[in-house]
Backbone as JSON, one array per atom type, in Angstrom:
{
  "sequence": "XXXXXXXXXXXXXXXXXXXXXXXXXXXXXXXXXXXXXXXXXXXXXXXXXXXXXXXXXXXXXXXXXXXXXXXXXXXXXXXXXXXXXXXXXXXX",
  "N": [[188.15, 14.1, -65.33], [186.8, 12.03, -67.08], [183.72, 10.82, -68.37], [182.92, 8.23, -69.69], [179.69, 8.09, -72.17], [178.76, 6.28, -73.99], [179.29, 4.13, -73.24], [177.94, 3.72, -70.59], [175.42, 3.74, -72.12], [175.23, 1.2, -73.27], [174.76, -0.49, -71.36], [172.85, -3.52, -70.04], [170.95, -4.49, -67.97], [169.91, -7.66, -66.28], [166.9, -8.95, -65.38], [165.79, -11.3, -64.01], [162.12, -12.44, -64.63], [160.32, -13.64, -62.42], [161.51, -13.03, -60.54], [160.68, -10.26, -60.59], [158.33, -10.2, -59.99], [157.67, -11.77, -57.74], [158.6, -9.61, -56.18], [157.0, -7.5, -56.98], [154.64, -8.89, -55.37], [155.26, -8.81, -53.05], [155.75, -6.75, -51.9], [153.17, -5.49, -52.76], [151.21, -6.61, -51.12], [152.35, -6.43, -48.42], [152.15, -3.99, -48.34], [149.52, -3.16, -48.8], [148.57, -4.3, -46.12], [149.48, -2.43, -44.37], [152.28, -1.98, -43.54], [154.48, -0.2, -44.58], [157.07, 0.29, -43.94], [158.3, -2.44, -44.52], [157.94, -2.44, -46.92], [159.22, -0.23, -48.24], [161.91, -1.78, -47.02], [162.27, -4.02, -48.55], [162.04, -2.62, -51.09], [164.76, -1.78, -51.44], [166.07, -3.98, -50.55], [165.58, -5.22, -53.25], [166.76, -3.83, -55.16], [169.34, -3.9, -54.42], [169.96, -6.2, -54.41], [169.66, -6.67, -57.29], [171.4, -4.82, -58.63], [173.72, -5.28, -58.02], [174.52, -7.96, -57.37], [173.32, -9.75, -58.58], [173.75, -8.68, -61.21], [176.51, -7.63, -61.34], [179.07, -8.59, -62.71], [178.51, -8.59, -65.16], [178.07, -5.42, -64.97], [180.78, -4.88, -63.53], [182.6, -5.49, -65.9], [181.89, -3.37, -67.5], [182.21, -0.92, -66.11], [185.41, -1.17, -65.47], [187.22, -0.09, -66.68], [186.97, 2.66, -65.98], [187.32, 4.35, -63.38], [186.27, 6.56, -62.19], [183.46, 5.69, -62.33], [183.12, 3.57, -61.46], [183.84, 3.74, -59.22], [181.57, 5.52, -58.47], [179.26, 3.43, -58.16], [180.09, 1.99, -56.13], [180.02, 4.0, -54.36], [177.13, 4.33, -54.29], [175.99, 1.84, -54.03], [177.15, 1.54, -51.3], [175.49, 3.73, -50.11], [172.92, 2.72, -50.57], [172.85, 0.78, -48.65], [173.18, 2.24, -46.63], [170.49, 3.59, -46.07], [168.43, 1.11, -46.1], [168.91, 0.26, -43.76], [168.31, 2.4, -42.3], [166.07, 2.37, -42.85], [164.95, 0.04, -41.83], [165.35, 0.45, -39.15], [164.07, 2.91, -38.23], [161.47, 4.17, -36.07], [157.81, 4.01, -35.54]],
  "CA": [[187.09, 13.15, -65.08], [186.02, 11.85, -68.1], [182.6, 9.7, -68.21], [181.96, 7.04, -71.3], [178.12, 7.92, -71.96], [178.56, 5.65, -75.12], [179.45, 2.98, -72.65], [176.22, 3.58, -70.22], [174.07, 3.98, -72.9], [175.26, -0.28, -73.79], [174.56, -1.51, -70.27], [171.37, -4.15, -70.27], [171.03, -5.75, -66.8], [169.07, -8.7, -66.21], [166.32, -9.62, -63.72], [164.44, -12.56, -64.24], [160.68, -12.11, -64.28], [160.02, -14.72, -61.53], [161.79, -12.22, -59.14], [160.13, -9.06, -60.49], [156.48, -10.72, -59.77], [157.68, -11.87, -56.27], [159.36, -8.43, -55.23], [156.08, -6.75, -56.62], [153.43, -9.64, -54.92], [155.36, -9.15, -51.37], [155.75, -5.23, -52.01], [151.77, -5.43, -52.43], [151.03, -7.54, -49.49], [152.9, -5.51, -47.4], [151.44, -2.11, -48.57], [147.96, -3.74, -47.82], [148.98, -4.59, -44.66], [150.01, -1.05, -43.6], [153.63, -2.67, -43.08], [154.95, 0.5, -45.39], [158.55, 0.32, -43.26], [158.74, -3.62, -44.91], [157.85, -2.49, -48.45], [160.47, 0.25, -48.42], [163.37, -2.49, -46.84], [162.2, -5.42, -49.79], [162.59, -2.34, -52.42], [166.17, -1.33, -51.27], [167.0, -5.26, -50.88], [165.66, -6.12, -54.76], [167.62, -3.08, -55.81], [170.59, -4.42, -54.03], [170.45, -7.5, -55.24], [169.51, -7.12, -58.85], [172.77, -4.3, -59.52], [175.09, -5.57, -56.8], [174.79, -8.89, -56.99], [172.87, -10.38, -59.29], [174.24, -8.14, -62.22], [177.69, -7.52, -60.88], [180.16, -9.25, -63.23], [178.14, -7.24, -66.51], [178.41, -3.59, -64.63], [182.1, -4.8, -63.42], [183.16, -5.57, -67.11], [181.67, -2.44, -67.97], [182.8, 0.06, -65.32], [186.42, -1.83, -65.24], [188.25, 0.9, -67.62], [186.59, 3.58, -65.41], [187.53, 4.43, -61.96], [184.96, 7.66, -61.72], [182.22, 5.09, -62.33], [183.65, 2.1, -60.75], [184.04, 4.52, -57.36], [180.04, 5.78, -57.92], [179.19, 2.33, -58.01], [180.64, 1.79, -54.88], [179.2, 4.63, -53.07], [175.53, 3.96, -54.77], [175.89, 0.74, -53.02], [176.9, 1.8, -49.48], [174.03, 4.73, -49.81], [171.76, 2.19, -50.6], [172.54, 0.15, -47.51], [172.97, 3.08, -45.11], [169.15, 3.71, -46.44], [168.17, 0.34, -46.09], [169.56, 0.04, -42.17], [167.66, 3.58, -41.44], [164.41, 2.23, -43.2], [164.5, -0.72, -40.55], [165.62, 1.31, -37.77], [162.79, 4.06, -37.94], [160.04, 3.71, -35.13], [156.67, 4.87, -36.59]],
  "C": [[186.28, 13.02, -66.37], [184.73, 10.77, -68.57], [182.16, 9.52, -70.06], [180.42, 7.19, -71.52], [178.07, 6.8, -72.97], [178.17, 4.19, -73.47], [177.48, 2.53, -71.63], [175.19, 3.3, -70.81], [173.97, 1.67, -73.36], [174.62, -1.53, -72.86], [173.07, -2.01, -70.62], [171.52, -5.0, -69.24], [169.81, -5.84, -66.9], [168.52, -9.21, -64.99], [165.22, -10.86, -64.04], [162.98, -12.49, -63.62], [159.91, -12.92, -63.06], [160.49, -13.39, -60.06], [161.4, -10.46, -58.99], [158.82, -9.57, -60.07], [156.73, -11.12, -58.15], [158.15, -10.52, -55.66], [157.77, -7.65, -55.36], [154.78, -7.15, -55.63], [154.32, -9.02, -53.15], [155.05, -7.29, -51.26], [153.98, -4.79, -51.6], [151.25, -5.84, -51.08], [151.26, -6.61, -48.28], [152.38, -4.0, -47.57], [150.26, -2.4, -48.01], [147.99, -3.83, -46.86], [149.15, -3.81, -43.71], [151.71, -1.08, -43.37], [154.56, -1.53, -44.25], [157.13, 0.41, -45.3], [158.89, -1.21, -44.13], [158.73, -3.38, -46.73], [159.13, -1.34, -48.72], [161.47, -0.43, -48.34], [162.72, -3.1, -47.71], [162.57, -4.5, -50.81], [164.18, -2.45, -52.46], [166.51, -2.77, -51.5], [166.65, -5.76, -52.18], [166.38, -4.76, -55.22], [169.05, -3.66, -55.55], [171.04, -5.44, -54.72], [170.85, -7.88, -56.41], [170.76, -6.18, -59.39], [173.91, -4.72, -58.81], [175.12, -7.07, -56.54], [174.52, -9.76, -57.96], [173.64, -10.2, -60.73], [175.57, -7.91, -61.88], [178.63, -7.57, -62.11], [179.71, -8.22, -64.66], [178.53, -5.73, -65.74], [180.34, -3.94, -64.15], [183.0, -4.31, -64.67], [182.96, -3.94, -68.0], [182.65, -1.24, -67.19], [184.31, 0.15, -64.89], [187.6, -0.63, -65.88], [187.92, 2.42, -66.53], [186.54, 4.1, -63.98], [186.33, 5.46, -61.26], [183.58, 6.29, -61.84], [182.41, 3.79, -61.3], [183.46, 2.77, -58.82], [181.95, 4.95, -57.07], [179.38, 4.44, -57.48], [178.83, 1.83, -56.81], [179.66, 2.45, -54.27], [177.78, 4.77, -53.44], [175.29, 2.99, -53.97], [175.93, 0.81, -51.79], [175.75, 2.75, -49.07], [172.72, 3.54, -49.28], [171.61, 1.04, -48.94], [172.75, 0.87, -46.44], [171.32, 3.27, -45.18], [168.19, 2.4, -45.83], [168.21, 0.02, -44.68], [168.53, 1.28, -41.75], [166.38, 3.06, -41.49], [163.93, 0.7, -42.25], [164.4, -0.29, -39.16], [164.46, 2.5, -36.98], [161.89, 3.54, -37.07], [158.96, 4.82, -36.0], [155.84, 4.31, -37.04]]
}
């Protein structure tokens, strides 16, 4: 199992500032609000979005030679939506 740090160290994903100012304005809102269960699911879904969807095709190209990374990837992503499903699910 051999891991590229050169390679990690190159990655530069991209979030357009329009959707960091709305994730933090609703994030706020919702903290004010007491609504803590809605600001935890909006982080998990702008994390989701911005490495799994948004950024995709850059971390593909990158992680493409690499099966150990290409597989964390993966299971970073299903964590994040078993997380994401519990943090709606919770009563409280």
């Amino acid at each position: 199992m051999d891991i590229d740090y050169e390679a990690l160290r190159k990655i530069t994903l991209v979030v357009p500032l329009w959707q960091v100012m709305l994730f933090f304005f609703v994030t706020a809102v919702t903290m004010l609000f007491g609504y803590v269960r809605f600001a935890i699911s909006a982080s998990f879904i702008a994390v989701l979005y911005w490495v799994f969807i948004y950024n995709r095709p850059i971390l593909v190209k990158h992680f493409s030679s690499s099966t150990f990374l290409m597989g964390a990837y993966l299971v970073v992503g299903v964590i994040l939506v078993f997380c994401l499903l519990i943090s709606l699910f919770i009563k409280g």
